[in-house]
Short mmCIF file of C-alpha atoms in Angstrom, two decimals:
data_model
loop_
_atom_site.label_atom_id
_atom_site.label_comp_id
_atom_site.label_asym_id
_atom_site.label_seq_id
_atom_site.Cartn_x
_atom_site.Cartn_y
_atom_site.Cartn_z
CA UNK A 334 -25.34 -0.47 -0.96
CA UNK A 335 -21.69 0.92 -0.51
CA UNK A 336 -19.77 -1.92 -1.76
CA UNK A 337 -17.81 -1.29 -5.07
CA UNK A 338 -17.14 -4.89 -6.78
CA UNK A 339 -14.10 -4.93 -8.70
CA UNK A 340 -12.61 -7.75 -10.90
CA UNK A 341 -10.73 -9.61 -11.62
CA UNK A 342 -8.48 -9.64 -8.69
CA UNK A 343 -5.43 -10.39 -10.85
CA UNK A 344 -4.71 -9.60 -14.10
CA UNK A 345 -1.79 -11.01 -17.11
CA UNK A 346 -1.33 -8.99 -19.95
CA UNK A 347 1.42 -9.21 -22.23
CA UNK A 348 3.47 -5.66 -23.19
CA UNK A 349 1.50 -3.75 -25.96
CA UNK A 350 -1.75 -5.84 -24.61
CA UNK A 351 -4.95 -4.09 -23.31
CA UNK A 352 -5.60 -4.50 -19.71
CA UNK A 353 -9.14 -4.34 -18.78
CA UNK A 354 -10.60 -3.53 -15.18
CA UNK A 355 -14.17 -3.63 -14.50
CA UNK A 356 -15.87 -2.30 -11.31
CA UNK A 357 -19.59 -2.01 -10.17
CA UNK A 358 -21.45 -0.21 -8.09
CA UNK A 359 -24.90 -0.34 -6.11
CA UNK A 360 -25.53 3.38 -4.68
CA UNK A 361 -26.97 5.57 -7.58
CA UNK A 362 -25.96 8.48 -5.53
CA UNK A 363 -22.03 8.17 -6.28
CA UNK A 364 -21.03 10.70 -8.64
CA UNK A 365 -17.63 10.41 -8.70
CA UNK A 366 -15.40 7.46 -9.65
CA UNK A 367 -11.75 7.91 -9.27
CA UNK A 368 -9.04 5.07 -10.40
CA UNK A 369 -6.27 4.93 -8.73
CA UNK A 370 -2.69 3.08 -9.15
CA UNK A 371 -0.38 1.89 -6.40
CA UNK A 372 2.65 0.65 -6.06
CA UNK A 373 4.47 -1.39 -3.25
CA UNK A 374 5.20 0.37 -0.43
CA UNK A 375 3.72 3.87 -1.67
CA UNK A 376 0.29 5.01 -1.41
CA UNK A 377 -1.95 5.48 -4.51
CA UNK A 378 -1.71 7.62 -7.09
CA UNK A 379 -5.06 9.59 -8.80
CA UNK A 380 -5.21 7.83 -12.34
CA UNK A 381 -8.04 9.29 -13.74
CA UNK A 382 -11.98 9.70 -12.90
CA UNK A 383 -15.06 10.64 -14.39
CA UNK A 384 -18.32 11.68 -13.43
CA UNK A 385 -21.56 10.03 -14.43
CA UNK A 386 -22.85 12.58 -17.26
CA UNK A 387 -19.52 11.60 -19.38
CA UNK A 388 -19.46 8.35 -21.09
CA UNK A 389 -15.95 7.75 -21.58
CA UNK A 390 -12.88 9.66 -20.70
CA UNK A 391 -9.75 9.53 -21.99
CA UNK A 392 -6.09 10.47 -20.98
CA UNK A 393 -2.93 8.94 -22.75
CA UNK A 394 -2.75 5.22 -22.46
CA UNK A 395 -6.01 5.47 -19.70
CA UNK A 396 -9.26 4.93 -20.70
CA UNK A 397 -12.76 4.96 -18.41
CA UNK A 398 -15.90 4.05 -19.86
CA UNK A 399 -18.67 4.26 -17.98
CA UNK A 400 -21.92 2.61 -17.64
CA UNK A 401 -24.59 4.62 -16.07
CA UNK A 402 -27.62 2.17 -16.95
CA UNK A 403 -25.73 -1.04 -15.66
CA UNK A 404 -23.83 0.92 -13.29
CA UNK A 405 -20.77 -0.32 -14.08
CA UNK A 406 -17.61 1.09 -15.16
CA UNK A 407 -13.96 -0.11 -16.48
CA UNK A 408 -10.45 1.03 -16.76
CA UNK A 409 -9.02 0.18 -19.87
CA UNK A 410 -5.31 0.38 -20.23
CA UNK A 411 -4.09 0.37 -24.29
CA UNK A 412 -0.27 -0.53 -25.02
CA UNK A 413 0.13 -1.83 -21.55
CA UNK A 414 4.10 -1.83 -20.54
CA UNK A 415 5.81 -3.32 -18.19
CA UNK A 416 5.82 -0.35 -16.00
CA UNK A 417 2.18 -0.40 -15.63
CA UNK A 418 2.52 -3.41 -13.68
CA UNK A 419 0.90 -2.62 -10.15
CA UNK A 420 -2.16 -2.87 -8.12
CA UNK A 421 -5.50 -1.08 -9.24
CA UNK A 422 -8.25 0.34 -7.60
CA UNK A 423 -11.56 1.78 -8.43
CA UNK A 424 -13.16 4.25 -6.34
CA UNK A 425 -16.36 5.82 -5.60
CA UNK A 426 -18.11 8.66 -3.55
CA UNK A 427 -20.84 10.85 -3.15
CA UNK A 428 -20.84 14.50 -1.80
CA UNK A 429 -23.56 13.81 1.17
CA UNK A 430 -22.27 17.17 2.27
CA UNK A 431 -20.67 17.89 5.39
CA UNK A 432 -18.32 15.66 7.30
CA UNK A 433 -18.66 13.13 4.69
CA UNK A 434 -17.96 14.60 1.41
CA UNK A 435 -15.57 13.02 -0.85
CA UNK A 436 -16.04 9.61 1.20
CA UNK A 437 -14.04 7.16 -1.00
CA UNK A 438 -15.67 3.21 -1.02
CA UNK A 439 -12.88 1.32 -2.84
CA UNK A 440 -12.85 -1.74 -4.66
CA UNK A 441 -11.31 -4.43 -3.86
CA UNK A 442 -8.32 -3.37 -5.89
CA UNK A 443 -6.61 -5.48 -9.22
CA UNK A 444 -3.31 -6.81 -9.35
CA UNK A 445 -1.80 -6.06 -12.69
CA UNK A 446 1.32 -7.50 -14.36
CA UNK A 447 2.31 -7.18 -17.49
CA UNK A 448 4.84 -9.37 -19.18
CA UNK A 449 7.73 -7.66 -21.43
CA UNK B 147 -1.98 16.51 -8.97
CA UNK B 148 -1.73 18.00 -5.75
CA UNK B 149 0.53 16.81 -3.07
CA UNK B 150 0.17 15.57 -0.40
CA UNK B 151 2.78 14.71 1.99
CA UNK B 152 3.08 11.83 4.83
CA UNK B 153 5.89 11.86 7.09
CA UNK B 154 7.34 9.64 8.55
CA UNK B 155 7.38 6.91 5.60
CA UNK B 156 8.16 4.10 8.35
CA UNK B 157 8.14 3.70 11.81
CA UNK B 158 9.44 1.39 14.31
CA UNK B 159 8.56 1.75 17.71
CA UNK B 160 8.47 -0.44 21.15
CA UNK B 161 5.03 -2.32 22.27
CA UNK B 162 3.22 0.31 24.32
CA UNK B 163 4.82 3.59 23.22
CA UNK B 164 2.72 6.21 21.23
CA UNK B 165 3.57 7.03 17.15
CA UNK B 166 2.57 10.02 15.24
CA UNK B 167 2.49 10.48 11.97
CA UNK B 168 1.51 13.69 10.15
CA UNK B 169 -0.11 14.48 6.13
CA UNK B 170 0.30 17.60 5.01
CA UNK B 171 -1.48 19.25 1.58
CA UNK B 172 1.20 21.26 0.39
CA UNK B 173 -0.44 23.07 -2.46
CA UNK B 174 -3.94 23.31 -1.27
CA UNK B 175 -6.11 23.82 1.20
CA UNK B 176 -7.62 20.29 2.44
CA UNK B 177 -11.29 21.06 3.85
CA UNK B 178 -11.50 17.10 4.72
CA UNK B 179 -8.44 14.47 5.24
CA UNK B 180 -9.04 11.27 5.87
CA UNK B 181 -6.90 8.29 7.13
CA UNK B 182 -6.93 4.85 6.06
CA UNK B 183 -5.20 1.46 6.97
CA UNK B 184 -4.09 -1.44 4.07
CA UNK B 185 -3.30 -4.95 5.00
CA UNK B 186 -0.60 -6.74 2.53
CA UNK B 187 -2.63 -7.34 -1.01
CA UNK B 188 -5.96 -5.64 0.77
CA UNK B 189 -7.91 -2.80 -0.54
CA UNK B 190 -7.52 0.44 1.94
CA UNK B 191 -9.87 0.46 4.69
CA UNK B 192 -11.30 3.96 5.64
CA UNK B 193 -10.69 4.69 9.90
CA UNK B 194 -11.95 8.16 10.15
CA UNK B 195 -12.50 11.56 8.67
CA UNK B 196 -11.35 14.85 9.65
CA UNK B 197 -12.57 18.61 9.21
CA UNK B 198 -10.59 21.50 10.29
CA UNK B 199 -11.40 22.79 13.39
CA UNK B 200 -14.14 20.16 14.43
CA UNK B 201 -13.64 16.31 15.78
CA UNK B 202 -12.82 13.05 13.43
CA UNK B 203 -15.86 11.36 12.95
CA UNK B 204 -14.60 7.23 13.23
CA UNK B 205 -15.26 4.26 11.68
CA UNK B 206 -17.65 1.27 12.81
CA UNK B 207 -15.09 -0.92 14.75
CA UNK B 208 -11.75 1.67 15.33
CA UNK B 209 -11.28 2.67 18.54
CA UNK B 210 -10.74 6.84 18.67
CA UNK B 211 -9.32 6.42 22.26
CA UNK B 212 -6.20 4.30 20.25
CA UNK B 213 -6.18 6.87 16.99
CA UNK B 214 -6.38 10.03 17.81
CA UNK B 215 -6.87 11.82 14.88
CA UNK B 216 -6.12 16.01 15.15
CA UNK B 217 -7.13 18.47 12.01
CA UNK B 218 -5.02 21.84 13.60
CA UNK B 219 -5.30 23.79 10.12
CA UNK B 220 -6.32 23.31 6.57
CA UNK B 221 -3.16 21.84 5.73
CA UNK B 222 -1.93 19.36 8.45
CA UNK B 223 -3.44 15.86 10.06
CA UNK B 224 -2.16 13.85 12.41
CA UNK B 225 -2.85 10.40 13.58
CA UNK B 226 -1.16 9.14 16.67
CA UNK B 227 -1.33 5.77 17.57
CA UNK B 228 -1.28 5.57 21.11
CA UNK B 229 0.01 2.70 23.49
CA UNK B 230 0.92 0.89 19.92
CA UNK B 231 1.19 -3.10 19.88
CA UNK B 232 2.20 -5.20 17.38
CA UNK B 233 -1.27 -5.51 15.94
CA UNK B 234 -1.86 -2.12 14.95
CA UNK B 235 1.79 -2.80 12.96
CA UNK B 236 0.02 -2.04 9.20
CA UNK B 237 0.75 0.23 6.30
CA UNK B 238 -1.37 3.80 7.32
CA UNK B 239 -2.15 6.25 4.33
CA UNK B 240 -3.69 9.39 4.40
CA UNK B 241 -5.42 11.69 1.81
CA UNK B 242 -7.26 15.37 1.64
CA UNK B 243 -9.53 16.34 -0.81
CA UNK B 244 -10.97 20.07 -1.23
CA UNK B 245 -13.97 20.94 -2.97
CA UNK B 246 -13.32 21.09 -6.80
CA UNK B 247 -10.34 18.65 -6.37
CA UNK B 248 -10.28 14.74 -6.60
CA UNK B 249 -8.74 13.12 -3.81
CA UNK B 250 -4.65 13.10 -3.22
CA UNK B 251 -2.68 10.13 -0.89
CA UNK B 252 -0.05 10.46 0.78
CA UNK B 253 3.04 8.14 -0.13
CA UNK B 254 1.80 6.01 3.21
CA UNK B 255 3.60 5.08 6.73
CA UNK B 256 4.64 1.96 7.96
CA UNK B 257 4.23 1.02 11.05
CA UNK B 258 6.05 -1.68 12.97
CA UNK B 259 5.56 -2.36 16.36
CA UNK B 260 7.64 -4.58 17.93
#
């Protein structure tokens, strides 16, 4: 019920490709879903997120569409550079109030690498 | 984003001494923090979760007598690992989220205990 299932685990995308990461989720009672990107050695860094009454949101390059019925949602990254090339993770939480609020459950996180 | 800040970014300390680390918000107030640990090419798995003023409440499976977790003010955590061997030697992240706010990382710690 808490699991978040992300694929695929790595990814190969050539520069100026789209990179695609899909995650899904069990617990109807997340309402938050946070990407985040990491690189070696640092700790991750908020990409973007969206909440389940949008359908997609948008910001530069970063892309989340989101699924509600299928529960399922994906990170699509457009014009994919070299620089982009890191590890991935989805998120999810639900505010269950109290101690627990903003409990993250992360996928199992995507290694990305894109090719110049 | 927010900021969050995680001192010290790596550690190296004798089998059997205690290690500290400390997160800091710097521009906000962080009503929850939470500290996590990452294997090499793992996802980050959640240890406990702090509220200001009041106890960490701990994962299934870590031991709170080894990480003991303090939340003195709305803006600092610490973890401190105590009697450290080379097992707990791991990559230790933190983050703090406040109501309104997504959550924020820290840039991490590593630990090495040799």
């Amino acid at each position: 019920q808490q699991q978040v299932k992300q694929s695929p685990q790595s990814l190969i995308v050539q520069k100026g490709g789209i990179s695609i990461i899909n995650c899904a989720y069990e617990n109807t009672a997340f309402d938050y879903f946070p990407w985040y990107q990491q690189f070696p050695g640092k700790g991750p860094a908020l990409l973007i997120a969206i909440r389940p009454d949008v359908s997609e949101k948008k910001e530069g390059r970063f892309t989340i569409s989101f699924n509600k019925s299928a529960k399922q949602f994906s990170l699509h990254i457009m014009d994919s550079q070299p620089g982009d090339s890191a590890t991935y993770f989805c998120a999810a939480s639900y505010n269950a109030g109290g101690t627990s609020y903003g409990k993250l459950t992360f996928g199992q996180g995507t290694i990305l690498t894109v090719h110049p | 984003g927010a900021v969050v800040s995680q001192h010290p970014s790596r550690v190296i300390c004798k089998s059997g001494t205690s290690v500290k680390i400390e997160c800091r918000s710097l521009d906000f107030q962080a009503t929850t923090m939470f500290w996590y640990r990452q294997f090499p090419k793992q996802s980050l798995m959640l240890m406990a979760t702090s509220n200001e003023g009041s106890k960490a409440t701990y994962e299934q499976g870590v031991e709170k007598d080894k990480f003991l977790i303090n939340h003195a003010s709305l803006t600092l955590s610490t973890l401190t690992v105590t009697s450290a061997h080379p097992e707990d030697s791991s990559f230790y992240i933190c983050s703090a989220r406040s109501r309104g706010i997504g959550a924020f990382f820290g840039q991490g710690t590593r630990l090495t205990v040799v």
